[in-house]
Amino acid sequence: MTEPTHADGGTRGPLGSPPAGPGSAWSAPKRALEAVLGDLRAVDGALYAAVAGTSTPALDRALRRLSHAADHSKVSLGIAAALALGGARARHAALVGVGAVAVASASANLLGKRLVHRARPDREAARVTVDRHVPMPASASFPSGHTAAAVAFATAVGVVLPEAAVPLGALAGAVGYSRVHTGVHYPGDVAAGAVLGIASAAAALAAAPARVRQPNTFTAW
């Protein structure tokens, strides 16, 4: 039994693909989506260029060191180690924080970067001062793994230890900005990493033992 033939001569069954001609009902939404994505890329590039072109000699060395310290989540893991020396609640916070970092790192590096093959920024073309430079990673740019891990840790620990939410959130924000400041990420990569970090923290908290979770205290940094 043949599929019904439409006026354009094509056939469409229940699972068939929509016609792909220029007059297709799908062509206008696709063009609109492409236009929006193009505009977002333009804004992203402009923000990156604005950061690169702003002289901040007093901040360059500190942000470069922070970006380097956040490699492999060294900052977050160091804080987790310090928390582990505290009481039961602090140890629980350290445990769920490390779990959130693991989820965020795996999601960013094993999934996100492999699905979205965004090239790293051209740091030389943007004239990012050498004083800011950290090694340019070989991996894809989207999303920012450093940001995802830092935000995941700050969010998860902040749920268990609300008094730590603000300082850890500020630290995570600084880590994210440092990746743009040093020229290795676009702002959009950092924003996506932050969203991924919050989702990773939620997953880690959901998987944590009941005594680790505190209902009604989930607050994104």
Backbone as JSON Lines, residues from 0, in Angstrom:
{"i":0,"aa":"M","n":[0.85,-1.19,0.0],"ca":[0.0,0.0,0.0],"c":[0.89,1.24,0.0]}
{"i":1,"aa":"T","n":[0.64,2.13,-0.95],"ca":[1.5,3.3,-1.06],"c":[1.06,4.4,-0.12]}
{"i":2,"aa":"E","n":[2.04,5.3,0.23],"ca":[1.75,6.44,1.07],"c":[0.94,7.46,0.28]}
{"i":3,"aa":"P","n":[0.11,8.27,0.93],"ca":[-0.65,9.29,0.21],"c":[0.26,10.32,-0.42]}
{"i":4,"aa":"T","n":[-0.06,10.69,-1.66],"ca":[0.76,11.66,-2.38],"c":[0.2,13.05,-2.17]}
{"i":5,"aa":"H","n":[1.09,14.04,-1.85],"ca":[0.67,15.4,-1.62],"c":[0.78,16.21,-2.9]}
{"i":6,"aa":"A","n":[0.3,17.43,-2.83],"ca":[0.27,18.27,-4.02],"c":[1.65,18.53,-4.59]}
{"i":7,"aa":"D","n":[2.67,18.5,-3.75],"ca":[4.03,18.76,-4.24],"c":[4.68,17.52,-4.82]}
{"i":8,"aa":"G","n":[3.93,16.43,-4.84],"ca":[4.46,15.22,-5.45],"c":[5.19,14.33,-4.48]}
{"i":9,"aa":"G","n":[5.41,14.78,-3.25],"ca":[6.13,13.98,-2.28],"c":[5.18,13.09,-1.51]}
{"i":10,"aa":"T","n":[5.73,12.22,-0.7],"ca":[4.93,11.35,0.13],"c":[5.33,11.52,1.57]}
{"i":11,"aa":"R","n":[4.33,11.45,2.47],"ca":[4.6,11.57,3.89],"c":[3.73,10.6,4.64]}
{"i":12,"aa":"G","n":[4.37,9.65,5.31],"ca":[3.65,8.75,6.18],"c":[3.61,9.31,7.57]}
{"i":13,"aa":"P","n":[3.1,8.56,8.53],"ca":[3.03,9.04,9.91],"c":[4.38,9.4,10.48]}
{"i":14,"aa":"L","n":[5.44,8.69,10.05],"ca":[6.79,8.94,10.56],"c":[7.68,9.56,9.51]}
{"i":15,"aa":"G","n":[7.12,9.98,8.41],"ca":[7.93,10.53,7.34],"c":[8.5,11.89,7.68]}
{"i":16,"aa":"S","n":[9.57,12.27,6.97],"ca":[10.2,13.58,7.18],"c":[9.42,14.63,6.42]}
{"i":17,"aa":"P","n":[9.35,15.85,6.92],"ca":[8.66,16.92,6.21],"c":[9.4,17.27,4.94]}
{"i":18,"aa":"P","n":[8.71,17.75,3.92],"ca":[9.38,18.14,2.69],"c":[10.41,19.22,2.96]}
{"i":19,"aa":"A","n":[11.51,19.18,2.21],"ca":[12.65,20.05,2.5],"c":[12.79,21.22,1.54]}
{"i":20,"aa":"G","n":[11.8,21.47,0.7],"ca":[11.9,22.55,-0.27],"c":[11.87,23.9,0.39]}
{"i":21,"aa":"P","n":[12.2,24.95,-0.4],"ca":[12.22,26.31,0.16],"c":[10.86,26.76,0.65]}
{"i":22,"aa":"G","n":[9.78,26.16,0.15],"ca":[8.46,26.54,0.6],"c":[7.96,25.72,1.76]}
{"i":23,"aa":"S","n":[8.81,24.83,2.31],"ca":[8.41,23.95,3.4],"c":[8.02,24.74,4.63]}
{"i":24,"aa":"A","n":[7.09,24.15,5.41],"ca":[6.69,24.8,6.66],"c":[7.83,24.86,7.65]}
{"i":25,"aa":"W","n":[8.86,24.04,7.41],"ca":[10.0,24.01,8.34],"c":[11.06,25.04,7.99]}
{"i":26,"aa":"S","n":[11.03,25.57,6.77],"ca":[12.12,26.44,6.34],"c":[12.12,27.78,7.08]}
{"i":27,"aa":"A","n":[10.94,28.37,7.31],"ca":[10.89,29.66,8.01],"c":[11.37,29.56,9.45]}
{"i":28,"aa":"P","n":[10.9,28.58,10.27],"ca":[11.44,28.45,11.62],"c":[12.93,28.17,11.64]}
{"i":29,"aa":"K","n":[13.4,27.41,10.65],"ca":[14.84,27.11,10.61],"c":[15.64,28.38,10.35]}
{"i":30,"aa":"R","n":[15.15,29.2,9.39],"ca":[15.85,30.46,9.11],"c":[15.82,31.38,10.31]}
{"i":31,"aa":"A","n":[14.69,31.4,11.01],"ca":[14.59,32.25,12.2],"c":[15.55,31.8,13.28]}
{"i":32,"aa":"L","n":[15.63,30.48,13.48],"ca":[16.56,29.94,14.48],"c":[18.0,30.26,14.11]}
{"i":33,"aa":"E","n":[18.34,30.09,12.86],"ca":[19.7,30.38,12.42],"c":[20.03,31.86,12.61]}
{"i":34,"aa":"A","n":[19.04,32.72,12.36],"ca":[19.26,34.16,12.55],"c":[19.49,34.5,14.01]}
{"i":35,"aa":"V","n":[18.69,33.89,14.89],"ca":[18.86,34.13,16.33],"c":[20.23,33.64,16.8]}
{"i":36,"aa":"L","n":[20.61,32.42,16.37],"ca":[21.91,31.88,16.76],"c":[23.05,32.75,16.23]}
{"i":37,"aa":"G","n":[22.87,33.26,15.02],"ca":[23.89,34.15,14.47],"c":[24.04,35.42,15.29]}
{"i":38,"aa":"D","n":[22.91,35.98,15.71],"ca":[22.95,37.18,16.55],"c":[23.62,36.9,17.89]}
{"i":39,"aa":"L","n":[23.28,35.74,18.49],"ca":[23.88,35.38,19.78],"c":[25.39,35.19,19.65]}
{"i":40,"aa":"R","n":[25.82,34.59,18.54],"ca":[27.26,34.44,18.32],"c":[27.94,35.8,18.16]}
{"i":41,"aa":"A","n":[27.24,36.71,17.51],"ca":[27.81,38.04,17.33],"c":[27.96,38.76,18.67]}
{"i":42,"aa":"V","n":[26.93,38.66,19.52],"ca":[27.01,39.26,20.85],"c":[28.12,38.61,21.67]}
{"i":43,"aa":"D","n":[28.2,37.28,21.58],"ca":[29.22,36.54,22.31],"c":[30.62,37.01,21.9]}
{"i":44,"aa":"G","n":[30.82,37.12,20.59],"ca":[32.12,37.58,20.09],"c":[32.43,39.01,20.5]}
{"i":45,"aa":"A","n":[31.4,39.86,20.5],"ca":[31.61,41.26,20.89],"c":[31.98,41.37,22.36]}
{"i":46,"aa":"L","n":[31.33,40.57,23.21],"ca":[31.67,40.59,24.64],"c":[33.1,40.09,24.86]}
{"i":47,"aa":"Y","n":[33.46,39.03,24.14],"ca":[34.84,38.51,24.25],"c":[35.84,39.58,23.84]}
{"i":48,"aa":"A","n":[35.56,40.26,22.72],"ca":[36.47,41.3,22.24],"c":[36.54,42.46,23.22]}
{"i":49,"aa":"A","n":[35.4,42.8,23.86],"ca":[35.4,43.9,24.83],"c":[36.28,43.59,26.03]}
{"i":50,"aa":"V","n":[36.2,42.35,26.52],"ca":[37.04,41.94,27.64],"c":[38.5,41.95,27.21]}
{"i":51,"aa":"A","n":[38.77,41.41,26.03],"ca":[40.16,41.35,25.54],"c":[40.73,42.74,25.35]}
{"i":52,"aa":"G","n":[39.91,43.69,24.94],"ca":[40.41,45.03,24.64],"c":[40.45,45.97,25.82]}
{"i":53,"aa":"T","n":[40.0,45.52,26.99],"ca":[40.0,46.37,28.18],"c":[41.27,46.14,28.98]}
{"i":54,"aa":"S","n":[42.02,47.18,29.2],"ca":[43.28,47.07,29.94],"c":[43.01,46.96,31.44]}
{"i":55,"aa":"T","n":[43.47,45.85,32.02],"ca":[43.28,45.62,33.47],"c":[44.56,45.04,34.07]}
{"i":56,"aa":"P","n":[45.65,45.78,34.05],"ca":[46.92,45.22,34.53],"c":[46.89,44.79,35.98]}
{"i":57,"aa":"A","n":[46.08,45.43,36.8],"ca":[46.04,45.05,38.22],"c":[45.34,43.72,38.43]}
{"i":58,"aa":"L","n":[44.52,43.3,37.48],"ca":[43.77,42.05,37.62],"c":[44.39,40.88,36.85]}
{"i":59,"aa":"D","n":[45.2,41.2,35.86],"ca":[45.65,40.15,34.94],"c":[46.37,39.0,35.64]}
{"i":60,"aa":"R","n":[47.31,39.31,36.49],"ca":[48.08,38.24,37.13],"c":[47.21,37.41,38.07]}
{"i":61,"aa":"A","n":[46.34,38.07,38.85],"ca":[45.5,37.34,39.8],"c":[44.53,36.41,39.08]}
{"i":62,"aa":"L","n":[43.92,36.9,38.01],"ca":[42.95,36.07,37.29],"c":[43.65,34.95,36.53]}
{"i":63,"aa":"R","n":[44.84,35.21,36.04],"ca":[45.61,34.14,35.39],"c":[45.94,33.04,36.38]}
{"i":64,"aa":"R","n":[46.35,33.42,37.59],"ca":[46.66,32.42,38.62],"c":[45.41,31.66,39.05]}
{"i":65,"aa":"L","n":[44.28,32.36,39.16],"ca":[43.05,31.69,39.55],"c":[42.63,30.69,38.49]}
{"i":66,"aa":"S","n":[42.71,31.1,37.22],"ca":[42.36,30.19,36.13],"c":[43.23,28.94,36.15]}
{"i":67,"aa":"H","n":[44.51,29.14,36.39],"ca":[45.42,27.99,36.45],"c":[45.13,27.12,37.67]}
{"i":68,"aa":"A","n":[44.82,27.76,38.8],"ca":[44.53,27.0,40.01],"c":[43.26,26.16,39.87]}
{"i":69,"aa":"A","n":[42.36,26.59,39.0],"ca":[41.12,25.85,38.8],"c":[41.27,24.67,37.85]}
{"i":70,"aa":"D","n":[42.45,24.5,37.25],"ca":[42.69,23.33,36.41],"c":[42.44,22.06,37.21]}
{"i":71,"aa":"H","n":[41.74,21.11,36.61],"ca":[41.43,19.84,37.28],"c":[40.73,20.04,38.62]}
{"i":72,"aa":"S","n":[40.01,21.17,38.75],"ca":[39.23,21.47,39.96],"c":[40.07,21.48,41.22]}
{"i":73,"aa":"K","n":[41.34,21.91,41.11],"ca":[42.21,21.88,42.28],"c":[41.69,22.76,43.41]}
{"i":74,"aa":"V","n":[41.12,23.92,43.06],"ca":[40.6,24.82,44.09],"c":[39.44,24.16,44.84]}
{"i":75,"aa":"S","n":[38.49,23.62,44.09],"ca":[37.32,22.99,44.71],"c":[37.72,21.78,45.55]}
{"i":76,"aa":"L","n":[38.62,20.96,45.02],"ca":[39.03,19.77,45.76],"c":[39.81,20.15,47.01]}
{"i":77,"aa":"G","n":[40.58,21.23,46.95],"ca":[41.28,21.69,48.14],"c":[40.32,22.16,49.22]}
{"i":78,"aa":"I","n":[39.27,22.87,48.81],"ca":[38.27,23.3,49.78],"c":[37.54,22.09,50.34]}
{"i":79,"aa":"A","n":[37.24,21.11,49.5],"ca":[36.57,19.89,49.97],"c":[37.43,19.17,51.0]}
{"i":80,"aa":"A","n":[38.75,19.14,50.78],"ca":[39.64,18.49,51.73],"c":[39.6,19.22,53.08]}
{"i":81,"aa":"A","n":[39.56,20.55,53.04],"ca":[39.48,21.31,54.29],"c":[38.14,21.05,55.0]}
{"i":82,"aa":"L","n":[37.06,20.99,54.22],"ca":[35.76,20.72,54.82],"c":[35.7,19.34,55.45]}
{"i":83,"aa":"A","n":[36.39,18.39,54.84],"ca":[36.37,17.03,55.35],"c":[36.98,16.91,56.74]}
{"i":84,"aa":"L","n":[37.76,17.92,57.14],"ca":[38.36,17.92,58.47],"c":[37.42,18.49,59.53]}
{"i":85,"aa":"G","n":[36.27,19.0,59.08],"ca":[35.32,19.6,60.0],"c":[34.35,18.58,60.56]}
{"i":86,"aa":"G","n":[33.18,19.05,60.97],"ca":[32.17,18.18,61.56],"c":[31.44,17.36,60.52]}
{"i":87,"aa":"A","n":[30.4,16.68,60.97],"ca":[29.67,15.77,60.09],"c":[29.04,16.51,58.92]}
{"i":88,"aa":"R","n":[28.43,17.66,59.19],"ca":[27.77,18.39,58.12],"c":[28.77,18.89,57.09]}
{"i":89,"aa":"A","n":[29.93,19.34,57.55],"ca":[30.97,19.79,56.62],"c":[31.48,18.63,55.78]}
{"i":90,"aa":"R","n":[31.62,17.46,56.39],"ca":[32.06,16.29,55.63],"c":[31.02,15.89,54.59]}
{"i":91,"aa":"H","n":[29.75,15.97,54.95],"ca":[28.69,15.68,53.99],"c":[28.74,16.68,52.84]}
{"i":92,"aa":"A","n":[28.98,17.95,53.17],"ca":[29.08,18.97,52.13],"c":[30.23,18.68,51.18]}
{"i":93,"aa":"A","n":[31.37,18.27,51.74],"ca":[32.53,17.93,50.92],"c":[32.21,16.76,49.99]}
{"i":94,"aa":"L","n":[31.52,15.76,50.53],"ca":[31.19,14.57,49.74],"c":[30.28,14.92,48.56]}
{"i":95,"aa":"V","n":[29.21,15.66,48.84],"ca":[28.28,15.99,47.77],"c":[28.91,16.99,46.8]}
{"i":96,"aa":"G","n":[29.8,17.85,47.29],"ca":[30.48,18.78,46.41],"c":[31.4,18.08,45.43]}
{"i":97,"aa":"V","n":[32.15,17.1,45.92],"ca":[33.04,16.34,45.04],"c":[32.22,15.53,44.03]}
{"i":98,"aa":"G","n":[31.08,14.99,44.48],"ca":[30.21,14.27,43.56],"c":[29.69,15.17,42.46]}
{"i":99,"aa":"A","n":[29.33,16.4,42.82],"ca":[28.84,17.35,41.82],"c":[29.94,17.71,40.82]}
{"i":100,"aa":"V","n":[31.17,17.87,41.31],"ca":[32.29,18.15,40.41],"c":[32.48,17.01,39.42]}
{"i":101,"aa":"A","n":[32.38,15.77,39.91],"ca":[32.56,14.62,39.03],"c":[31.49,14.59,37.94]}
{"i":102,"aa":"V","n":[30.25,14.85,38.33],"ca":[29.15,14.86,37.34],"c":[29.37,15.97,36.33]}
{"i":103,"aa":"A","n":[29.72,17.16,36.8],"ca":[29.9,18.3,35.9],"c":[31.06,18.08,34.94]}
{"i":104,"aa":"S","n":[32.17,17.57,35.45],"ca":[33.34,17.35,34.61],"c":[33.06,16.31,33.54]}
{"i":105,"aa":"A","n":[32.4,15.24,33.92],"ca":[32.07,14.19,32.95],"c":[31.09,14.73,31.91]}
{"i":106,"aa":"S","n":[30.1,15.47,32.35],"ca":[29.09,15.99,31.42],"c":[29.7,16.99,30.44]}
{"i":107,"aa":"A","n":[30.58,17.84,30.94],"ca":[31.18,18.86,30.07],"c":[32.18,18.25,29.1]}
{"i":108,"aa":"N","n":[33.06,17.4,29.61],"ca":[34.17,16.92,28.79],"c":[33.85,15.68,27.96]}
{"i":109,"aa":"L","n":[32.99,14.82,28.47],"ca":[32.68,13.6,27.74],"c":[31.43,13.71,26.89]}
{"i":110,"aa":"L","n":[30.6,14.71,27.18],"ca":[29.35,14.85,26.44],"c":[29.28,16.19,25.71]}
{"i":111,"aa":"G","n":[29.28,17.29,26.48],"ca":[29.08,18.6,25.88],"c":[30.1,18.95,24.81]}
{"i":112,"aa":"K","n":[31.37,18.8,25.11],"ca":[32.42,19.18,24.15],"c":[32.42,18.29,22.91]}
{"i":113,"aa":"R","n":[31.95,17.05,23.06],"ca":[31.92,16.15,21.91],"c":[30.7,16.36,21.04]}
{"i":114,"aa":"L","n":[29.66,16.93,21.62],"ca":[28.45,17.21,20.85],"c":[28.52,18.56,20.15]}
{"i":115,"aa":"V","n":[29.13,19.54,20.8],"ca":[29.24,20.89,20.24],"c":[30.72,21.17,19.99]}
{"i":116,"aa":"H","n":[31.12,21.07,18.76],"ca":[32.55,21.2,18.44],"c":[32.89,22.66,18.15]}
{"i":117,"aa":"R","n":[32.76,23.48,19.16],"ca":[33.06,24.89,18.96],"c":[34.55,25.15,19.1]}
{"i":118,"aa":"A","n":[35.11,25.85,18.14],"ca":[36.54,26.15,18.18],"c":[36.84,27.16,19.29]}
{"i":119,"aa":"R","n":[38.04,27.08,19.82],"ca":[38.48,28.04,20.83],"c":[38.62,29.43,20.2]}
{"i":120,"aa":"P","n":[38.52,30.46,21.01],"ca":[38.7,31.82,20.47],"c":[40.09,32.02,19.89]}
{"i":121,"aa":"D","n":[40.19,32.93,18.93],"ca":[41.48,33.3,18.37],"c":[42.07,34.39,19.25]}
{"i":122,"aa":"R","n":[42.83,33.97,20.23],"ca":[43.34,34.9,21.23],"c":[44.3,35.92,20.63]}
{"i":123,"aa":"E","n":[45.07,35.5,19.64],"ca":[46.03,36.42,19.03],"c":[45.3,37.48,18.21]}
{"i":124,"aa":"A","n":[44.27,37.07,17.47],"ca":[43.52,38.02,16.66],"c":[42.81,39.04,17.56]}
{"i":125,"aa":"A","n":[42.38,38.59,18.72],"ca":[41.7,39.5,19.66],"c":[42.68,40.34,20.45]}
{"i":126,"aa":"R","n":[43.96,40.07,20.29],"ca":[45.03,40.82,20.96],"c":[44.9,40.75,22.49]}
{"i":127,"aa":"V","n":[44.65,39.57,22.98],"ca":[44.66,39.37,24.43],"c":[46.1,39.49,24.91]}
{"i":128,"aa":"T","n":[46.33,40.38,25.87],"ca":[47.69,40.62,26.32],"c":[48.35,39.36,26.85]}
{"i":129,"aa":"V","n":[49.63,39.23,26.58],"ca":[50.36,38.03,26.98],"c":[50.36,37.85,28.49]}
{"i":130,"aa":"D","n":[50.24,38.93,29.24],"ca":[50.22,38.84,30.7],"c":[49.04,38.02,31.22]}
{"i":131,"aa":"R","n":[48.01,37.85,30.4],"ca":[46.84,37.07,30.81],"c":[46.94,35.6,30.41]}
{"i":132,"aa":"H","n":[47.86,35.27,29.55],"ca":[47.84,33.95,28.92],"c":[48.01,32.79,29.89]}
{"i":133,"aa":"V","n":[47.14,31.8,29.71],"ca":[47.31,30.47,30.28],"c":[47.36,29.51,29.08]}
{"i":134,"aa":"P","n":[47.83,28.29,29.25],"ca":[47.88,27.38,28.1],"c":[46.5,27.22,27.45]}
{"i":135,"aa":"M","n":[46.45,27.33,26.14],"ca":[45.2,27.16,25.42],"c":[44.87,25.67,25.33]}
{"i":136,"aa":"P","n":[43.75,25.23,25.91],"ca":[43.4,23.8,25.88],"c":[43.17,23.33,24.45]}
{"i":137,"aa":"A","n":[43.39,22.02,24.25],"ca":[43.18,21.44,22.93],"c":[41.74,21.01,22.73]}
{"i":138,"aa":"S","n":[40.96,20.94,23.81],"ca":[39.58,20.49,23.72],"c":[38.68,21.56,23.12]}
{"i":139,"aa":"A","n":[37.44,21.19,22.8],"ca":[36.48,22.15,22.26],"c":[36.17,23.22,23.3]}
{"i":140,"aa":"S","n":[35.64,24.34,22.83],"ca":[35.44,25.49,23.71],"c":[34.14,25.43,24.51]}
{"i":141,"aa":"F","n":[33.11,24.77,23.96],"ca":[31.77,24.78,24.57],"c":[31.43,23.42,25.16]}
{"i":142,"aa":"P","n":[31.02,23.37,26.44],"ca":[30.92,24.46,27.42],"c":[32.23,24.57,28.21]}
{"i":143,"aa":"S","n":[32.3,25.53,29.11],"ca":[33.49,25.68,29.95],"c":[33.46,24.65,31.07]}
{"i":144,"aa":"G","n":[34.38,23.7,31.03],"ca":[34.45,22.68,32.07],"c":[34.87,23.25,33.41]}
{"i":145,"aa":"H","n":[35.78,24.23,33.39],"ca":[36.2,24.86,34.65],"c":[35.0,25.49,35.36]}
{"i":146,"aa":"T","n":[34.19,26.21,34.58],"ca":[33.03,26.87,35.16],"c":[32.01,25.86,35.66]}
{"i":147,"aa":"A","n":[31.75,24.84,34.85],"ca":[30.77,23.82,35.24],"c":[31.15,23.18,36.57]}
{"i":148,"aa":"A","n":[32.42,22.82,36.72],"ca":[32.87,22.16,37.95],"c":[32.81,23.12,39.14]}
{"i":149,"aa":"A","n":[33.25,24.37,38.94],"ca":[33.26,25.33,40.05],"c":[31.84,25.67,40.5]}
{"i":150,"aa":"V","n":[30.93,25.85,39.56],"ca":[29.55,26.17,39.92],"c":[28.88,24.96,40.56]}
{"i":151,"aa":"A","n":[29.15,23.77,40.05],"ca":[28.58,22.56,40.63],"c":[29.0,22.41,42.09]}
{"i":152,"aa":"F","n":[30.27,22.63,42.35],"ca":[30.77,22.51,43.72],"c":[30.14,23.57,44.62]}
{"i":153,"aa":"A","n":[30.13,24.81,44.15],"ca":[29.58,25.9,44.97],"c":[28.11,25.69,45.26]}
{"i":154,"aa":"T","n":[27.34,25.25,44.27],"ca":[25.91,25.05,44.45],"c":[25.62,23.9,45.4]}
{"i":155,"aa":"A","n":[26.31,22.77,45.18],"ca":[26.06,21.6,46.02],"c":[26.46,21.85,47.48]}
{"i":156,"aa":"V","n":[27.64,22.4,47.67],"ca":[28.09,22.68,49.04],"c":[27.21,23.74,49.69]}
{"i":157,"aa":"G","n":[26.78,24.72,48.9],"ca":[25.94,25.78,49.45],"c":[24.59,25.29,49.93]}
{"i":158,"aa":"V","n":[24.11,24.19,49.37],"ca":[22.85,23.61,49.84],"c":[23.03,23.0,51.23]}
{"i":159,"aa":"V","n":[24.12,22.29,51.41],"ca":[24.37,21.62,52.69],"c":[24.89,22.6,53.73]}
{"i":160,"aa":"L","n":[25.71,23.55,53.29],"ca":[26.26,24.57,54.18],"c":[25.86,25.94,53.65]}
{"i":161,"aa":"P","n":[24.68,26.43,53.95],"ca":[24.22,27.71,53.4],"c":[25.16,28.87,53.69]}
{"i":162,"aa":"E","n":[25.88,28.8,54.8],"ca":[26.79,29.9,55.13],"c":[27.97,29.98,54.16]}
{"i":163,"aa":"A","n":[28.2,28.89,53.41],"ca":[29.3,28.89,52.44],"c":[28.84,29.26,51.04]}
{"i":164,"aa":"A","n":[27.54,29.42,50.84],"ca":[27.0,29.63,49.49],"c":[27.53,30.9,48.84]}
{"i":165,"aa":"V","n":[27.54,32.01,49.57],"ca":[27.95,33.28,48.97],"c":[29.44,33.3,48.63]}
{"i":166,"aa":"P","n":[30.35,32.96,49.56],"ca":[31.77,32.98,49.18],"c":[32.12,31.99,48.08]}
{"i":167,"aa":"L","n":[31.53,30.79,48.14],"ca":[31.83,29.81,47.09],"c":[31.21,30.23,45.76]}
{"i":168,"aa":"G","n":[30.03,30.86,45.8],"ca":[29.42,31.36,44.58],"c":[30.27,32.45,43.95]}
{"i":169,"aa":"A","n":[30.79,33.35,44.78],"ca":[31.66,34.41,44.27],"c":[32.93,33.83,43.66]}
{"i":170,"aa":"L","n":[33.47,32.8,44.3],"ca":[34.68,32.16,43.78],"c":[34.38,31.49,42.44]}
{"i":171,"aa":"A","n":[33.25,30.81,42.34],"ca":[32.88,30.15,41.09],"c":[32.69,31.19,39.97]}
{"i":172,"aa":"G","n":[32.06,32.32,40.31],"ca":[31.9,33.38,39.33],"c":[33.24,33.92,38.85]}
{"i":173,"aa":"A","n":[34.17,34.05,39.78],"ca":[35.51,34.54,39.42],"c":[36.24,33.54,38.52]}
{"i":174,"aa":"V","n":[36.07,32.25,38.82],"ca":[36.7,31.22,37.98],"c":[36.13,31.31,36.56]}
{"i":175,"aa":"G","n":[34.8,31.43,36.45],"ca":[34.19,31.53,35.13],"c":[34.69,32.74,34.37]}
{"i":176,"aa":"Y","n":[34.72,33.9,35.04],"ca":[35.19,35.11,34.36],"c":[36.66,34.99,33.97]}
{"i":177,"aa":"S","n":[37.45,34.33,34.81],"ca":[38.88,34.2,34.51],"c":[39.12,33.47,33.2]}
{"i":178,"aa":"R","n":[38.2,32.58,32.83],"ca":[38.39,31.83,31.59],"c":[38.17,32.73,30.36]}
{"i":179,"aa":"V","n":[37.3,33.73,30.5],"ca":[37.14,34.71,29.43],"c":[38.3,35.7,29.45]}
{"i":180,"aa":"H","n":[38.67,36.14,30.64],"ca":[39.74,37.13,30.8],"c":[41.06,36.63,30.24]}
{"i":181,"aa":"T","n":[41.33,35.35,30.42],"ca":[42.58,34.79,29.91],"c":[42.49,34.41,28.44]}
{"i":182,"aa":"G","n":[41.31,34.55,27.86],"ca":[41.17,34.38,26.42],"c":[40.89,32.98,25.92]}
{"i":183,"aa":"V","n":[40.6,32.03,26.82],"ca":[40.45,30.65,26.37],"c":[38.98,30.24,26.17]}
{"i":184,"aa":"H","n":[38.04,31.11,26.56],"ca":[36.62,30.82,26.39],"c":[35.86,32.08,25.99]}
{"i":185,"aa":"Y","n":[34.77,31.85,25.25],"ca":[33.8,32.92,25.01],"c":[32.87,33.01,26.22]}
{"i":186,"aa":"P","n":[32.25,34.16,26.45],"ca":[31.28,34.27,27.56],"c":[30.16,33.24,27.47]}
{"i":187,"aa":"G","n":[29.72,32.93,26.26],"ca":[28.66,31.93,26.1],"c":[29.06,30.57,26.59]}
{"i":188,"aa":"D","n":[30.34,30.21,26.44],"ca":[30.83,28.93,26.96],"c":[30.71,28.9,28.48]}
{"i":189,"aa":"V","n":[31.02,30.03,29.09],"ca":[30.97,30.13,30.55],"c":[29.53,30.07,31.05]}
{"i":190,"aa":"A","n":[28.63,30.77,30.35],"ca":[27.22,30.74,30.75],"c":[26.67,29.32,30.66]}
{"i":191,"aa":"A","n":[27.0,28.62,29.59],"ca":[26.54,27.24,29.44],"c":[27.15,26.35,30.53]}
{"i":192,"aa":"G","n":[28.42,26.59,30.86],"ca":[29.05,25.82,31.92],"c":[28.38,26.04,33.26]}
{"i":193,"aa":"A","n":[27.94,27.28,33.52],"ca":[27.26,27.57,34.78],"c":[25.93,26.83,34.87]}
{"i":194,"aa":"V","n":[25.17,26.82,33.78],"ca":[23.9,26.08,33.76],"c":[24.15,24.59,33.97]}
{"i":195,"aa":"L","n":[25.16,24.07,33.3],"ca":[25.5,22.66,33.47],"c":[25.92,22.37,34.9]}
{"i":196,"aa":"G","n":[26.65,23.3,35.51],"ca":[27.09,23.11,36.9],"c":[25.93,23.03,37.86]}
{"i":197,"aa":"I","n":[24.93,23.9,37.68],"ca":[23.76,23.87,38.55],"c":[23.01,22.55,38.38]}
{"i":198,"aa":"A","n":[22.85,22.11,37.13],"ca":[22.17,20.84,36.88],"c":[22.94,19.67,37.49]}
{"i":199,"aa":"S","n":[24.26,19.73,37.4],"ca":[25.09,18.66,37.97],"c":[24.98,18.62,39.49]}
{"i":200,"aa":"A","n":[24.92,19.79,40.1],"ca":[24.75,19.86,41.56],"c":[23.41,19.25,41.96]}
{"i":201,"aa":"A","n":[22.36,19.57,41.2],"ca":[21.05,19.01,41.5],"c":[21.07,17.49,41.4]}
{"i":202,"aa":"A","n":[21.77,16.96,40.4],"ca":[21.86,15.51,40.24],"c":[22.63,14.89,41.4]}
{"i":203,"aa":"A","n":[23.73,15.52,41.79],"ca":[24.52,14.99,42.9],"c":[23.74,15.03,44.2]}
{"i":204,"aa":"L","n":[23.0,16.1,44.42],"ca":[22.2,16.21,45.64],"c":[21.08,15.18,45.66]}
{"i":205,"aa":"A","n":[20.49,14.93,44.5],"ca":[19.41,13.94,44.43],"c":[19.93,12.54,44.73]}
{"i":206,"aa":"A","n":[21.19,12.29,44.37],"ca":[21.77,10.96,44.59],"c":[22.4,10.8,45.97]}
{"i":207,"aa":"A","n":[22.54,11.92,46.71],"ca":[23.19,11.87,48.02],"c":[22.28,11.22,49.05]}
{"i":208,"aa":"P","n":[22.87,10.68,50.12],"ca":[22.05,10.14,51.21],"c":[21.1,11.2,51.75]}
{"i":209,"aa":"A","n":[19.97,10.78,52.25],"ca":[18.93,11.72,52.69],"c":[19.45,12.71,53.73]}
{"i":210,"aa":"R","n":[20.36,12.27,54.59],"ca":[20.82,13.17,55.65],"c":[21.68,14.3,55.1]}
{"i":211,"aa":"V","n":[22.18,14.14,53.85],"ca":[22.99,15.2,53.27],"c":[22.1,16.31,52.74]}
{"i":212,"aa":"R","n":[20.93,15.95,52.24],"ca":[20.05,16.92,51.62],"c":[19.27,17.69,52.68]}
{"i":213,"aa":"Q","n":[19.04,18.94,52.42],"ca":[18.24,19.78,53.3],"c":[17.12,20.38,52.48]}
{"i":214,"aa":"P","n":[15.88,19.92,52.63],"ca":[14.78,20.42,51.82],"c":[14.64,21.94,51.93]}
{"i":215,"aa":"N","n":[14.27,22.52,50.78],"ca":[13.96,23.95,50.71],"c":[15.17,24.86,50.93]}
{"i":216,"aa":"T","n":[16.38,24.29,50.75],"ca":[17.56,25.15,50.89],"c":[18.33,25.25,49.6]}
{"i":217,"aa":"F","n":[17.8,24.66,48.5],"ca":[18.53,24.7,47.23],"c":[18.51,26.12,46.69]}
{"i":218,"aa":"T","n":[19.67,26.72,46.64],"ca":[19.79,28.08,46.15],"c":[20.94,28.14,45.16]}
{"i":219,"aa":"A","n":[20.63,28.47,43.91],"ca":[21.7,28.63,42.93],"c":[22.5,29.86,43.3]}
{"i":220,"aa":"W","n":[23.81,29.78,43.14],"ca":[24.67,30.89,43.55],"c":[24.36,32.09,42.67]}
